[in-house]
Amino acid sequence: MEKNSKPKTPLVTHIYTADPSAHVFEGKLYIYPSHDLGNDKPDDGSGDHFKMEDYHVLSMDDIDAPCIDHGEAIHIKDVPWASEQMWAPDAAYKNGKYYFYFPAKDKEGIFRIGAATSDKPSGPFKPEPNYIPGTFSIDPAVFIDDDGRAYMYVGGLWGGQLEKWQTGTFNPEAGTDSPSGDQPALGVLIAEMNDDMLTLKEPLKESKMLDKDGSFIKAGDTDRRFFEAPWVHKYNGKYYLSYSTGDTHFLCYAISDSPKGPFTYGGRILEPVIGWTTHQSIVEFKGKWYLFYHDSSLSGGATPLRCIMFREIKYNDDGTIQTMKPYDD
Ligand code: FUB
């Protein structure tokens, strides 16, 4: 296996950033990260220690070009339905417009997914008055297939509230210990989007992840089960769902023949980084594939103050992704 390059320095250091969703728009790399402001609340697994109320858009003309901050693209004060916690976002381009997707808590403290639009990839983005009907939980990722059909992927355990939706409605009492052990783990939620890119064509539906023998990945298999940060990319005709394992801190992936799954566990992309969370996107740019991710190195390890970076990823001949260690020489 090829040796990893040295860890990259953060893409930007003037603000704390996380959860980078990278896309190639207009021939450049555009990165849509979260913006960490930090607060004094304890890290109790609820996510309340994050303070995130706006988004900046970043771009790079080339892979070794300086990273430009285009400034604030959207602020929570302009989103009528949202109350707090603008977590991991994504963006998409269709119909001559740029779409920005973001999770935030509504006025009742329930995570929903919002959308905003712009004529430019750098924004500013104009938020829709309401969240996307039928959405819940966190970490939206939108994948547009070669045939133009668009799919939204969402989901996050613990602070991301996915456990609370197991009955189809929000149950505030549902704890983070269900399911557990040998029970099938909760899977990513998927829905095809309408052509307007602002509504879902169908209800979000869970796709449970499979092991190589066809059985479900178990909830107790915390080194491999889906926790948060879904992202889908297509490589050699296969659909790759990458994700974070949360409390075990791995970036992993699973593969399917369909954008709607089921996805079969494929392996690990990145070993744990400095900090609690890890969250990725994978993008092809000028014939090479890159992993964008974050750690907490810029803040000396403070969990809610993160910084984004990237590195090239390599595939093996059988389509598996080579596992990387973040801090190897
Ligand atoms: O940035 C807030 C949350 O932390 C994200 O939504 C998760 O994916 C994790 O990175």
XYZ file of C-alpha atoms and ligand atoms in Angstrom:
339
model
C 0.000 0.000 0.000
C 1.206 3.437 -0.886
C 2.479 5.579 1.976
C 0.277 8.467 2.930
C 1.430 11.998 2.409
C 1.959 14.244 5.429
C -1.230 15.512 7.017
C -2.490 18.568 5.276
C -2.652 21.846 7.063
C -6.187 23.133 7.590
C -7.702 24.650 4.487
C -8.507 27.809 6.402
C -7.364 28.985 9.824
C -9.208 32.301 10.279
C -12.428 30.474 11.222
C -13.188 27.002 12.584
C -14.782 24.752 9.991
C -16.101 21.170 9.862
C -18.171 18.699 7.830
C -16.814 19.689 4.390
C -18.990 18.851 1.388
C -16.826 19.313 -1.699
C -18.142 19.717 -5.249
C -16.715 20.729 -8.606
C -18.747 23.655 -9.899
C -17.722 25.878 -12.825
C -14.392 24.036 -13.038
C -13.364 24.871 -9.450
C -13.570 23.092 -6.146
C -16.288 24.516 -3.942
C -16.407 23.444 -0.317
C -19.500 23.798 1.866
C -18.468 23.344 5.511
C -20.091 23.884 8.877
C -18.865 26.910 10.836
C -17.908 26.200 14.460
C -18.241 29.045 16.938
C -17.910 26.960 20.117
C -19.582 27.364 23.479
C -19.041 26.345 27.085
C -21.573 23.517 27.237
C -20.209 20.052 28.081
C -19.796 17.379 25.408
C -22.519 15.044 26.724
C -23.311 13.287 23.427
C -26.297 15.527 22.675
C -24.374 17.856 20.386
C -25.376 20.852 22.512
C -21.705 21.802 22.848
C -21.759 22.907 19.207
C -22.617 26.505 18.418
C -23.262 26.878 14.709
C -25.402 29.637 13.287
C -24.182 30.394 9.772
C -22.292 28.998 6.803
C -19.351 30.291 4.766
C -18.613 28.966 1.274
C -14.978 28.207 0.362
C -13.417 27.589 -3.035
C -10.117 26.632 -4.631
C -9.239 27.279 -8.276
C -7.020 24.220 -8.210
C -5.919 21.576 -5.766
C -2.806 23.521 -4.723
C -4.349 26.987 -5.033
C -5.169 29.157 -2.012
C -8.529 28.541 -0.396
C -10.839 31.536 -0.719
C -13.531 32.329 1.848
C -16.512 33.894 0.058
C -17.928 35.029 3.374
C -21.207 34.325 5.073
C -23.593 32.649 2.615
C -26.577 32.175 4.915
C -27.362 32.950 8.576
C -29.913 31.358 10.880
C -31.582 34.714 11.531
C -32.807 34.594 7.910
C -34.288 31.092 8.207
C -37.845 31.514 9.524
C -38.371 27.928 10.729
C -34.977 27.326 12.402
C -34.000 27.914 16.020
C -30.387 26.712 16.424
C -27.622 24.268 15.406
C -26.868 24.653 11.718
C -24.974 21.395 11.319
C -23.373 19.639 8.344
C -24.563 21.052 4.982
C -24.362 20.088 1.322
C -24.946 21.738 -2.051
C -26.063 20.710 -5.529
C -26.452 22.204 -9.008
C -29.440 21.605 -11.244
C -31.776 23.547 -13.525
C -29.244 26.418 -13.759
C -29.442 26.983 -9.986
C -27.362 26.171 -6.944
C -29.102 24.505 -4.015
C -27.827 24.539 -0.451
C -29.098 21.994 2.086
C -28.639 22.232 5.832
C -29.961 20.679 9.031
C -31.134 22.853 11.901
C -33.426 22.464 14.869
C -36.929 23.783 14.324
C -38.746 25.819 16.984
C -39.630 22.577 18.814
C -36.026 21.383 18.961
C -36.475 18.764 16.226
C -33.808 18.555 13.533
C -35.165 19.212 10.026
C -33.506 19.754 6.653
C -33.745 23.171 5.019
C -32.997 24.311 1.495
C -31.793 27.595 0.040
C -31.028 28.737 -3.505
C -28.608 30.951 -5.370
C -27.527 31.748 -8.918
C -23.898 31.357 -7.867
C -22.038 28.494 -6.171
C -20.600 30.963 -3.658
C -24.013 32.223 -2.610
C -25.456 34.128 -0.838
C -28.246 31.565 -0.556
C -31.883 32.546 -0.086
C -33.580 30.176 2.351
C -36.971 28.676 1.645
C -39.601 29.782 4.199
C -40.154 26.244 5.536
C -38.029 23.156 5.950
C -38.329 20.430 3.306
C -41.571 18.590 4.135
C -41.000 15.077 5.423
C -37.382 15.651 6.465
C -35.817 15.007 9.858
C -32.480 14.134 11.492
C -29.201 15.606 10.221
C -26.370 15.623 7.681
C -28.105 15.956 4.312
C -26.122 14.854 1.270
C -27.541 15.175 -2.218
C -26.266 12.974 -5.035
C -27.269 13.560 -8.661
C -26.886 10.492 -10.834
C -25.776 10.475 -14.475
C -29.440 10.265 -15.542
C -30.208 13.523 -13.700
C -32.183 11.916 -10.863
C -31.339 13.395 -7.471
C -31.328 11.594 -4.126
C -31.140 12.946 -0.599
C -29.385 10.984 2.154
C -29.784 11.952 5.812
C -29.234 10.540 9.254
C -27.296 10.775 12.465
C -27.489 8.951 15.778
C -27.396 10.506 19.288
C -27.589 14.303 18.865
C -28.769 13.669 15.294
C -32.026 12.211 16.731
C -32.294 9.236 14.332
C -33.230 6.848 17.175
C -36.233 9.021 17.973
C -37.898 8.330 14.591
C -38.078 4.533 14.694
C -41.881 4.518 14.931
C -42.284 6.985 12.073
C -43.077 9.900 14.375
C -40.791 11.817 16.720
C -40.515 10.164 20.127
C -38.566 12.482 22.452
C -38.240 9.669 25.027
C -36.383 7.251 22.707
C -32.858 6.742 24.026
C -29.594 6.240 22.214
C -29.406 2.588 23.365
C -32.023 1.327 20.905
C -31.424 -0.692 18.825
C -28.460 -2.388 20.492
C -26.331 -5.537 20.511
C -27.247 -8.065 17.812
C -30.228 -6.069 16.568
C -29.803 -4.599 13.088
C -28.242 -1.144 13.244
C -30.211 1.846 12.053
C -29.436 2.713 8.452
C -29.143 5.859 6.396
C -32.416 7.418 5.206
C -32.830 7.908 1.448
C -35.402 9.639 -0.746
C -35.428 10.596 -4.383
C -35.967 14.337 -4.857
C -38.386 16.056 -7.170
C -37.052 17.978 -10.147
C -37.546 21.233 -8.207
C -34.752 20.060 -5.854
C -36.759 21.584 -2.992
C -39.087 18.701 -2.170
C -38.892 14.930 -1.785
C -40.580 12.708 -4.351
C -41.233 10.039 -1.701
C -40.916 9.613 2.066
C -37.440 9.105 3.487
C -36.852 5.367 3.754
C -34.258 3.558 5.819
C -31.662 1.458 3.992
C -30.102 -1.005 6.406
C -26.460 -1.760 5.716
C -25.488 -5.299 4.824
C -22.454 -7.326 5.760
C -20.666 -9.275 3.033
C -22.662 -12.437 3.919
C -25.960 -10.605 3.359
C -26.824 -10.218 7.051
C -27.526 -6.795 8.528
C -24.675 -4.919 10.200
C -25.493 -5.068 13.910
C -26.094 -2.127 16.220
C -23.382 -3.412 18.559
C -20.841 -3.467 15.742
C -19.828 0.091 16.534
C -16.623 -0.112 14.475
C -18.700 -0.517 11.321
C -22.292 0.624 11.808
C -23.598 3.834 10.305
C -23.577 6.720 12.786
C -23.717 9.946 10.725
C -22.206 11.873 7.782
C -23.685 9.997 4.796
C -22.140 10.863 1.423
C -22.619 9.108 -1.904
C -20.268 9.145 -4.880
C -20.132 6.980 -7.981
C -16.978 5.177 -9.088
C -16.802 2.713 -11.993
C -20.592 2.369 -12.050
C -20.924 1.508 -8.347
C -22.433 3.698 -5.648
C -20.256 4.308 -2.595
C -21.912 5.377 0.653
C -19.243 6.792 2.950
C -20.066 7.639 6.554
C -18.729 8.126 10.057
C -18.954 5.517 12.805
C -19.300 8.309 15.379
C -18.212 7.118 18.793
C -15.550 4.805 17.313
C -14.298 7.595 15.051
C -13.746 5.756 11.756
C -14.648 6.882 8.254
C -16.010 3.821 6.439
C -17.794 3.012 3.199
C -20.311 0.573 1.761
C -21.043 -0.221 -1.897
C -24.238 -0.776 -3.908
C -25.387 -1.224 -7.491
C -28.169 1.296 -6.861
C -28.210 4.840 -5.399
C -30.962 3.602 -3.082
C -28.982 0.674 -1.740
C -28.813 -1.733 -0.117
C -25.163 -0.924 0.564
C -22.741 -3.661 1.552
C -19.952 -2.785 3.977
C -16.686 -2.243 2.092
C -14.058 -1.138 4.594
C -12.386 1.754 6.323
C -11.240 4.928 4.602
C -9.620 6.831 7.452
C -8.466 5.919 10.944
C -9.461 8.260 13.833
C -8.372 11.877 13.777
C -7.713 14.314 16.624
C -11.112 15.256 18.041
C -14.389 13.410 18.588
C -16.167 13.873 15.281
C -15.046 12.990 11.817
C -17.085 13.780 8.703
C -16.178 13.459 5.051
C -16.994 14.022 1.412
C -15.368 12.400 -1.612
C -14.994 14.197 -4.936
C -13.242 13.670 -8.268
C -11.290 16.660 -9.521
C -9.108 16.639 -12.624
C -8.875 12.842 -12.733
C -7.961 12.304 -9.066
C -10.175 11.473 -6.105
C -10.029 13.443 -2.867
C -11.297 12.918 0.655
C -12.330 16.111 2.446
C -12.636 15.699 6.207
C -11.987 17.508 9.476
C -10.153 17.129 12.740
C -9.707 19.335 15.805
C -5.962 19.952 15.402
C -6.307 23.714 14.891
C -7.884 24.155 18.338
C -5.530 21.683 20.041
C -8.232 18.998 20.192
C -11.279 20.990 21.298
C -14.224 18.908 20.050
C -16.539 21.713 18.918
C -13.765 23.747 17.219
C -12.724 21.857 14.115
C -10.831 22.464 10.877
C -11.216 21.001 7.404
C -8.517 19.476 5.202
C -8.218 17.038 2.336
C -6.033 14.282 0.924
C -6.027 12.111 -2.165
C -7.604 8.686 -1.919
C -6.601 5.613 -3.904
C -8.728 2.692 -5.076
C -7.490 -0.861 -5.403
C -8.159 -2.739 -8.650
C -11.194 -4.463 -7.083
C -12.816 -1.106 -6.289
C -11.999 -1.100 -2.580
C -10.585 2.094 -1.104
C -7.133 2.056 0.504
C -7.298 2.783 4.234
C -5.372 5.872 5.340
C -3.845 6.912 8.645
C -4.341 10.637 9.119
C -0.975 11.474 10.657
C 1.512 9.170 8.905
C 4.617 10.686 7.372
O -21.022 19.464 12.919
C -22.067 19.002 13.730
C -22.190 17.529 13.622
O -20.975 16.888 14.033
C -22.392 17.018 12.222
O -23.680 17.207 11.751
C -21.962 15.617 12.383
O -21.774 14.924 11.201
C -20.687 15.794 13.184
O -19.597 16.133 12.377
